[in-house]
Amino acid sequence: MLIKSKIINDAILYVKELIPENCGGNIDKNIKTLKIYLYENKEGCTGEYSQIGNYINLSLKGMSNESYSNNYDYFNYLNYSIRYLLLNVASTKFDKENNIVYSGFSTINFNNEMGDDLHTGLDRGFMSLLLKSDATENIKFSKIYYSIAGMLTEIVGIDIMKDAFFNNKGITPMIDKLSWLGINKDESKKLFKDINKLKDAFSGKYINEKLPVIQRTLVSFFSNKVEKSESKDVLIKEKNSFIYFLDDNIKTGNFLIHDLYEDTSTYDSETKAIKELARTM
């Protein structure tokens, strides 16, 4: 069933408010032909966006089950999910002629082996960050990436992040800004590779080793920003926000690691040292 409703229209207006004037090309184009289908029960689906077909599927039962099992308010979760999917709409460009999808920071080239330039974890985290005022910002699947995207945003700036995400510029603008801060491009590229490998770290159960590497690297990068700044007072707000996201990431990592390991002492020791390092910035 194809639907139109006030909740959809309100969500579209909400998402458009998040997009800078020079970043609205995708949503302006995609929204003209976007179709939204509502199902009583679509197997294995809560909500999904087809980047090629430019349509959204919503499953009432799937959303109800997900909100119930995680103790989310159903209508908050519904609103969050629709806005999240519309951020996908707003950050997707399909080059039909060359069979390439540009989605947020990621590029999927269907002519080659998939995965050439995927940053899906960072995509997910940045969308969660943009929707952080919503009551369901702690949706478990996105939470670890949410705080990573938050730390990265405090380092390179929200304008650069939005421009790269909505205009499909990939991670190049972020690497360029990090380079301006005096960070070697190879170090920057390694950070993004480490973020991409987090998914494997979840499934392989070695996240206790990988997550502190990312946390420590981001602290080091923010320290470069502090050193580069001529006015340390200007950085007070950014530093406080960075520390908030760092603490949030460590805390979320702690929950995950306690689920996976009996002994969490290695992670606890690493993150304690990282917190101390952050205090010296």
mmCIF file of C-alpha atoms in Angstrom:
data_model
loop_
_atom_site.group_PDB
_atom_site.id
_atom_site.type_symbol
_atom_site.label_atom_id
_atom_site.label_comp_id
_atom_site.label_asym_id
_atom_site.label_seq_id
_atom_site.Cartn_x
_atom_site.Cartn_y
_atom_site.Cartn_z
ATOM 1 C CA MET A 1 0.000 0.000 0.000
ATOM 2 C CA LEU A 2 1.382 3.409 -0.992
ATOM 3 C CA ILE A 3 0.860 5.949 1.762
ATOM 4 C CA LYS A 4 0.847 9.674 2.309
ATOM 5 C CA SER A 5 0.320 11.043 5.790
ATOM 6 C CA LYS A 6 0.974 13.949 8.119
ATOM 7 C CA ILE A 7 3.663 11.986 9.954
ATOM 8 C CA ILE A 8 5.566 11.526 6.674
ATOM 9 C CA ASN A 9 5.181 15.166 5.667
ATOM 10 C CA ASP A 10 6.325 16.332 9.105
ATOM 11 C CA ALA A 11 9.326 14.008 8.913
ATOM 12 C CA ILE A 12 10.284 15.380 5.490
ATOM 13 C CA LEU A 13 10.169 18.944 6.821
ATOM 14 C CA TYR A 14 12.191 17.880 9.875
ATOM 15 C CA VAL A 15 14.926 16.312 7.754
ATOM 16 C CA LYS A 16 15.050 19.244 5.345
ATOM 17 C CA GLU A 17 15.805 21.517 8.311
ATOM 18 C CA LEU A 18 18.945 19.457 8.974
ATOM 19 C CA ILE A 19 20.327 20.011 5.469
ATOM 20 C CA PRO A 20 22.342 23.131 4.512
ATOM 21 C CA GLU A 21 21.187 25.087 1.459
ATOM 22 C CA ASN A 22 24.076 23.883 -0.677
ATOM 23 C CA CYS A 23 23.453 20.221 0.228
ATOM 24 C CA GLY A 24 19.830 19.714 -0.809
ATOM 25 C CA GLY A 25 20.285 18.368 -4.337
ATOM 26 C CA ASN A 26 19.620 14.735 -3.493
ATOM 27 C CA ILE A 27 16.518 15.219 -1.391
ATOM 28 C CA ASP A 28 15.015 17.705 -3.845
ATOM 29 C CA LYS A 29 15.453 15.208 -6.664
ATOM 30 C CA ASN A 30 14.591 11.992 -4.810
ATOM 31 C CA ILE A 31 11.557 13.287 -2.946
ATOM 32 C CA LYS A 32 9.753 13.968 -6.253
ATOM 33 C CA THR A 33 9.589 10.251 -7.100
ATOM 34 C CA LEU A 34 9.883 8.699 -3.625
ATOM 35 C CA LYS A 35 7.307 6.022 -2.821
ATOM 36 C CA ILE A 36 6.537 4.820 0.695
ATOM 37 C CA TYR A 37 4.844 1.461 1.203
ATOM 38 C CA LEU A 38 3.209 0.406 4.458
ATOM 39 C CA TYR A 39 2.865 -3.308 5.272
ATOM 40 C CA GLU A 40 1.056 -4.951 8.131
ATOM 41 C CA ASN A 41 3.904 -7.446 8.300
ATOM 42 C CA LYS A 42 6.894 -7.615 5.952
ATOM 43 C CA GLU A 43 9.136 -10.554 6.854
ATOM 44 C CA GLY A 44 12.491 -9.517 8.334
ATOM 45 C CA CYS A 45 11.782 -5.813 7.987
ATOM 46 C CA THR A 46 11.127 -2.864 10.274
ATOM 47 C CA GLY A 47 11.958 -0.172 7.721
ATOM 48 C CA GLU A 48 14.203 -0.146 4.647
ATOM 49 C CA TYR A 49 15.153 2.185 1.804
ATOM 50 C CA SER A 50 15.928 1.047 -1.733
ATOM 51 C CA GLN A 51 18.703 3.268 -3.068
ATOM 52 C CA ILE A 52 18.128 2.059 -6.622
ATOM 53 C CA GLY A 53 14.328 1.954 -6.615
ATOM 54 C CA ASN A 54 13.947 5.083 -4.438
ATOM 55 C CA TYR A 55 11.219 3.647 -2.218
ATOM 56 C CA ILE A 56 10.758 3.020 1.499
ATOM 57 C CA ASN A 57 9.129 -0.075 3.000
ATOM 58 C CA LEU A 58 7.652 0.153 6.499
ATOM 59 C CA SER A 59 6.444 -2.896 8.438
ATOM 60 C CA LEU A 60 4.029 -2.166 11.284
ATOM 61 C CA LYS A 61 4.583 -5.503 12.987
ATOM 62 C CA GLY A 62 8.340 -5.274 12.572
ATOM 63 C CA MET A 63 8.418 -1.834 14.186
ATOM 64 C CA SER A 64 6.062 -2.916 16.946
ATOM 65 C CA ASN A 65 8.189 -5.968 17.761
ATOM 66 C CA GLU A 66 11.410 -3.942 17.716
ATOM 67 C CA SER A 67 10.066 -1.186 19.964
ATOM 68 C CA TYR A 68 8.571 -3.720 22.392
ATOM 69 C CA SER A 69 11.704 -5.883 22.645
ATOM 70 C CA ASN A 70 13.914 -2.839 23.308
ATOM 71 C CA ASN A 71 11.432 -0.972 25.492
ATOM 72 C CA TYR A 72 11.192 1.972 23.092
ATOM 73 C CA ASP A 73 8.137 4.180 22.915
ATOM 74 C CA TYR A 74 6.457 2.984 19.693
ATOM 75 C CA PHE A 75 5.638 6.411 18.247
ATOM 76 C CA ASN A 76 9.088 7.790 19.111
ATOM 77 C CA TYR A 77 10.619 4.785 17.389
ATOM 78 C CA LEU A 78 8.332 5.186 14.372
ATOM 79 C CA ASN A 79 9.234 8.867 14.018
ATOM 80 C CA TYR A 80 12.944 8.119 14.455
ATOM 81 C CA SER A 81 12.849 5.322 11.873
ATOM 82 C CA ILE A 82 11.070 7.423 9.244
ATOM 83 C CA ARG A 83 13.458 10.338 9.741
ATOM 84 C CA TYR A 84 16.426 7.969 9.615
ATOM 85 C CA LEU A 85 15.208 6.481 6.341
ATOM 86 C CA LEU A 86 14.604 9.948 4.919
ATOM 87 C CA LEU A 87 18.208 10.846 5.738
ATOM 88 C CA ASN A 88 19.111 7.934 3.479
ATOM 89 C CA VAL A 89 16.915 9.498 0.798
ATOM 90 C CA ALA A 90 18.591 12.861 1.329
ATOM 91 C CA SER A 91 22.111 11.441 1.024
ATOM 92 C CA THR A 92 21.660 9.058 -1.923
ATOM 93 C CA LYS A 93 22.489 9.598 -5.579
ATOM 94 C CA PHE A 94 22.049 6.756 -8.088
ATOM 95 C CA ASP A 95 24.112 7.049 -11.254
ATOM 96 C CA LYS A 96 22.008 4.740 -13.400
ATOM 97 C CA GLU A 97 24.211 5.060 -16.466
ATOM 98 C CA ASN A 98 27.300 3.802 -14.626
ATOM 99 C CA ASN A 99 25.409 1.627 -12.115
ATOM 100 C CA ILE A 100 26.922 3.370 -9.100
ATOM 101 C CA VAL A 101 25.178 4.337 -5.852
ATOM 102 C CA TYR A 102 26.552 7.211 -3.805
ATOM 103 C CA SER A 103 25.151 7.060 -0.293
ATOM 104 C CA GLY A 104 26.405 9.395 2.413
ATOM 105 C CA PHE A 105 30.140 8.835 2.788
ATOM 106 C CA SER A 106 29.962 5.544 0.845
ATOM 107 C CA THR A 107 30.142 4.518 -2.804
ATOM 108 C CA ILE A 108 28.792 1.221 -4.154
ATOM 109 C CA ASN A 109 29.989 0.389 -7.657
ATOM 110 C CA PHE A 110 27.921 -2.506 -9.005
ATOM 111 C CA ASN A 111 30.273 -2.918 -11.960
ATOM 112 C CA ASN A 112 33.084 -4.000 -9.642
ATOM 113 C CA GLU A 113 33.296 -6.053 -6.492
ATOM 114 C CA MET A 114 31.091 -4.387 -3.887
ATOM 115 C CA GLY A 115 32.728 -2.784 -0.914
ATOM 116 C CA ASP A 116 35.359 -0.667 -2.692
ATOM 117 C CA ASP A 117 34.586 2.436 -0.674
ATOM 118 C CA LEU A 118 32.050 1.629 2.021
ATOM 119 C CA HIS A 119 31.785 3.611 5.253
ATOM 120 C CA THR A 120 28.422 2.273 6.372
ATOM 121 C CA GLY A 121 29.228 2.371 10.084
ATOM 122 C CA LEU A 122 30.174 6.030 9.882
ATOM 123 C CA ASP A 123 27.091 6.702 7.718
ATOM 124 C CA ARG A 124 24.919 5.106 10.378
ATOM 125 C CA GLY A 125 26.633 6.978 13.187
ATOM 126 C CA PHE A 126 26.354 10.363 11.514
ATOM 127 C CA MET A 127 22.648 9.890 10.794
ATOM 128 C CA SER A 128 22.124 8.972 14.451
ATOM 129 C CA LEU A 129 24.097 12.065 15.415
ATOM 130 C CA LEU A 130 21.909 14.298 13.245
ATOM 131 C CA LEU A 131 18.850 12.837 14.985
ATOM 132 C CA LYS A 132 20.362 13.036 18.469
ATOM 133 C CA SER A 133 17.482 15.132 19.805
ATOM 134 C CA ASP A 134 15.159 12.177 19.257
ATOM 135 C CA ALA A 135 14.262 10.061 22.271
ATOM 136 C CA THR A 136 15.613 6.890 20.666
ATOM 137 C CA GLU A 137 19.193 8.048 20.087
ATOM 138 C CA ASN A 138 20.431 5.013 22.000
ATOM 139 C CA ILE A 139 19.204 2.458 19.471
ATOM 140 C CA LYS A 140 21.743 -0.256 20.156
ATOM 141 C CA PHE A 141 22.737 -0.961 16.564
ATOM 142 C CA SER A 142 23.888 2.616 15.953
ATOM 143 C CA LYS A 143 25.055 3.693 19.398
ATOM 144 C CA ILE A 144 28.750 2.839 19.110
ATOM 145 C CA TYR A 145 29.005 4.615 15.741
ATOM 146 C CA TYR A 146 26.978 7.579 17.007
ATOM 147 C CA SER A 147 29.663 8.608 19.479
ATOM 148 C CA ILE A 148 32.498 7.940 17.008
ATOM 149 C CA ALA A 149 30.779 10.231 14.507
ATOM 150 C CA GLY A 150 30.342 12.760 17.312
ATOM 151 C CA MET A 151 34.052 12.792 18.168
ATOM 152 C CA LEU A 152 35.019 13.056 14.506
ATOM 153 C CA THR A 153 32.566 15.929 14.004
ATOM 154 C CA GLU A 154 34.094 17.856 16.909
ATOM 155 C CA ILE A 155 37.499 17.485 15.233
ATOM 156 C CA VAL A 156 36.681 18.413 11.617
ATOM 157 C CA GLY A 157 33.495 20.460 12.088
ATOM 158 C CA ILE A 158 29.802 19.858 11.370
ATOM 159 C CA ASP A 159 29.838 21.894 8.134
ATOM 160 C CA ILE A 160 32.501 19.666 6.579
ATOM 161 C CA MET A 161 30.685 16.532 7.762
ATOM 162 C CA LYS A 162 27.334 17.626 6.329
ATOM 163 C CA ASP A 163 28.837 18.736 3.034
ATOM 164 C CA ALA A 164 30.666 15.412 2.610
ATOM 165 C CA PHE A 165 27.626 13.360 3.643
ATOM 166 C CA PHE A 166 24.811 15.058 1.734
ATOM 167 C CA ASN A 167 26.903 15.902 -1.343
ATOM 168 C CA ASN A 168 28.460 12.426 -1.532
ATOM 169 C CA LYS A 169 32.073 13.586 -1.311
ATOM 170 C CA GLY A 170 33.198 10.564 0.686
ATOM 171 C CA ILE A 171 35.848 10.873 3.393
ATOM 172 C CA THR A 172 38.188 13.101 1.346
ATOM 173 C CA PRO A 173 37.046 16.429 2.909
ATOM 174 C CA MET A 174 37.602 14.979 6.391
ATOM 175 C CA ILE A 175 41.072 13.716 5.488
ATOM 176 C CA ASP A 176 41.894 17.129 4.004
ATOM 177 C CA LYS A 177 40.840 18.882 7.228
ATOM 178 C CA LEU A 178 42.810 16.408 9.333
ATOM 179 C CA SER A 179 45.808 17.036 7.083
ATOM 180 C CA TRP A 180 45.412 20.778 7.694
ATOM 181 C CA LEU A 181 45.561 19.965 11.413
ATOM 182 C CA GLY A 182 48.938 18.349 10.834
ATOM 183 C CA ILE A 183 47.800 14.724 10.740
ATOM 184 C CA ASN A 184 49.474 12.411 8.259
ATOM 185 C CA LYS A 185 47.052 11.209 5.571
ATOM 186 C CA ASP A 186 48.038 7.584 6.142
ATOM 187 C CA GLU A 187 47.083 7.923 9.813
ATOM 188 C CA SER A 188 43.718 9.405 8.811
ATOM 189 C CA LYS A 189 43.046 6.631 6.314
ATOM 190 C CA LYS A 190 43.916 4.041 8.947
ATOM 191 C CA LEU A 191 41.324 5.569 11.298
ATOM 192 C CA PHE A 192 38.575 5.140 8.704
ATOM 193 C CA LYS A 193 39.718 1.590 7.989
ATOM 194 C CA ASP A 194 39.605 0.801 11.712
ATOM 195 C CA ILE A 195 36.070 2.203 11.958
ATOM 196 C CA ASN A 196 35.048 0.048 8.999
ATOM 197 C CA LYS A 197 36.523 -3.042 10.665
ATOM 198 C CA LEU A 198 34.440 -2.585 13.824
ATOM 199 C CA LYS A 199 31.663 -4.696 12.315
ATOM 200 C CA ASP A 200 34.083 -7.615 11.978
ATOM 201 C CA ALA A 201 35.296 -6.951 15.510
ATOM 202 C CA PHE A 202 31.720 -7.383 16.778
ATOM 203 C CA SER A 203 31.226 -10.700 15.035
ATOM 204 C CA GLY A 204 34.753 -11.924 15.733
ATOM 205 C CA LYS A 205 34.532 -10.859 19.361
ATOM 206 C CA TYR A 206 37.761 -8.862 19.427
ATOM 207 C CA ILE A 207 36.178 -5.451 19.849
ATOM 208 C CA ASN A 208 38.054 -5.075 23.168
ATOM 209 C CA GLU A 209 41.228 -4.730 21.079
ATOM 210 C CA LYS A 210 39.912 -2.604 18.204
ATOM 211 C CA LEU A 211 37.687 -0.043 19.918
ATOM 212 C CA PRO A 212 40.399 1.468 22.191
ATOM 213 C CA VAL A 213 42.623 1.977 19.114
ATOM 214 C CA ILE A 214 39.915 4.162 17.554
ATOM 215 C CA GLN A 215 39.299 6.014 20.817
ATOM 216 C CA ARG A 216 42.997 6.729 21.321
ATOM 217 C CA THR A 217 43.432 7.874 17.706
ATOM 218 C CA LEU A 218 40.521 10.312 17.962
ATOM 219 C CA VAL A 219 41.931 11.747 21.216
ATOM 220 C CA SER A 220 45.280 12.212 19.470
ATOM 221 C CA PHE A 221 43.604 13.936 16.508
ATOM 222 C CA PHE A 222 41.663 16.290 18.773
ATOM 223 C CA SER A 223 44.931 17.134 20.553
ATOM 224 C CA ASN A 224 46.250 18.268 17.173
ATOM 225 C CA LYS A 225 43.242 20.563 16.859
ATOM 226 C CA VAL A 226 44.002 22.068 20.274
ATOM 227 C CA GLU A 227 47.639 22.666 19.326
ATOM 228 C CA LYS A 228 46.663 24.195 15.978
ATOM 229 C CA SER A 229 44.190 26.632 17.504
ATOM 230 C CA GLU A 230 45.406 30.141 18.267
ATOM 231 C CA SER A 231 42.646 30.648 20.824
ATOM 232 C CA LYS A 232 42.269 27.787 23.289
ATOM 233 C CA ASP A 233 39.175 29.459 24.781
ATOM 234 C CA VAL A 234 37.318 28.936 21.513
ATOM 235 C CA LEU A 235 37.817 25.190 21.918
ATOM 236 C CA ILE A 236 36.212 24.861 25.348
ATOM 237 C CA LYS A 237 32.768 23.957 23.993
ATOM 238 C CA GLU A 238 34.199 21.581 21.377
ATOM 239 C CA LYS A 239 36.429 19.896 23.952
ATOM 240 C CA ASN A 240 33.562 19.387 26.393
ATOM 241 C CA SER A 241 31.446 17.912 23.613
ATOM 242 C CA PHE A 242 34.333 15.683 22.474
ATOM 243 C CA ILE A 243 34.801 14.368 26.033
ATOM 244 C CA TYR A 244 31.059 13.681 26.250
ATOM 245 C CA PHE A 245 31.182 11.557 23.093
ATOM 246 C CA LEU A 246 34.381 9.812 24.251
ATOM 247 C CA ASP A 247 32.816 8.910 27.601
ATOM 248 C CA ASP A 248 29.674 7.743 25.806
ATOM 249 C CA ASN A 249 31.731 5.554 23.452
ATOM 250 C CA ILE A 250 33.704 4.011 26.315
ATOM 251 C CA LYS A 251 30.512 3.355 28.262
ATOM 252 C CA THR A 252 28.757 1.760 25.274
ATOM 253 C CA GLY A 253 31.859 -0.308 24.560
ATOM 254 C CA ASN A 254 31.799 -1.465 28.161
ATOM 255 C CA PHE A 255 28.245 -2.784 27.791
ATOM 256 C CA LEU A 256 29.161 -4.634 24.600
ATOM 257 C CA ILE A 257 32.338 -6.103 26.030
ATOM 258 C CA HIS A 258 30.633 -7.296 29.211
ATOM 259 C CA ASP A 259 28.234 -9.200 26.947
ATOM 260 C CA LEU A 260 31.106 -10.853 25.072
ATOM 261 C CA TYR A 261 33.805 -11.483 27.693
ATOM 262 C CA GLU A 262 34.100 -12.693 31.236
ATOM 263 C CA ASP A 263 37.332 -10.736 31.708
ATOM 264 C CA THR A 264 37.040 -7.027 30.796
ATOM 265 C CA SER A 265 40.227 -5.907 32.535
ATOM 266 C CA THR A 266 42.135 -5.237 29.287
ATOM 267 C CA TYR A 267 39.446 -2.882 27.968
ATOM 268 C CA ASP A 268 39.040 -1.236 31.381
ATOM 269 C CA SER A 269 42.780 -0.619 31.624
ATOM 270 C CA GLU A 270 43.027 0.754 28.069
ATOM 271 C CA THR A 271 40.081 3.105 28.419
ATOM 272 C CA LYS A 272 41.258 4.385 31.794
ATOM 273 C CA ALA A 273 44.550 5.399 30.164
ATOM 274 C CA ILE A 274 42.648 7.006 27.254
ATOM 275 C CA LYS A 275 40.528 9.062 29.640
ATOM 276 C CA GLU A 276 43.680 10.260 31.390
ATOM 277 C CA LEU A 277 45.191 11.197 28.045
ATOM 278 C CA ALA A 278 42.061 13.153 27.116
ATOM 279 C CA ARG A 279 42.310 15.175 30.323
ATOM 280 C CA THR A 280 45.744 16.458 29.281
ATOM 281 C CA MET A 281 44.518 17.951 25.981
#
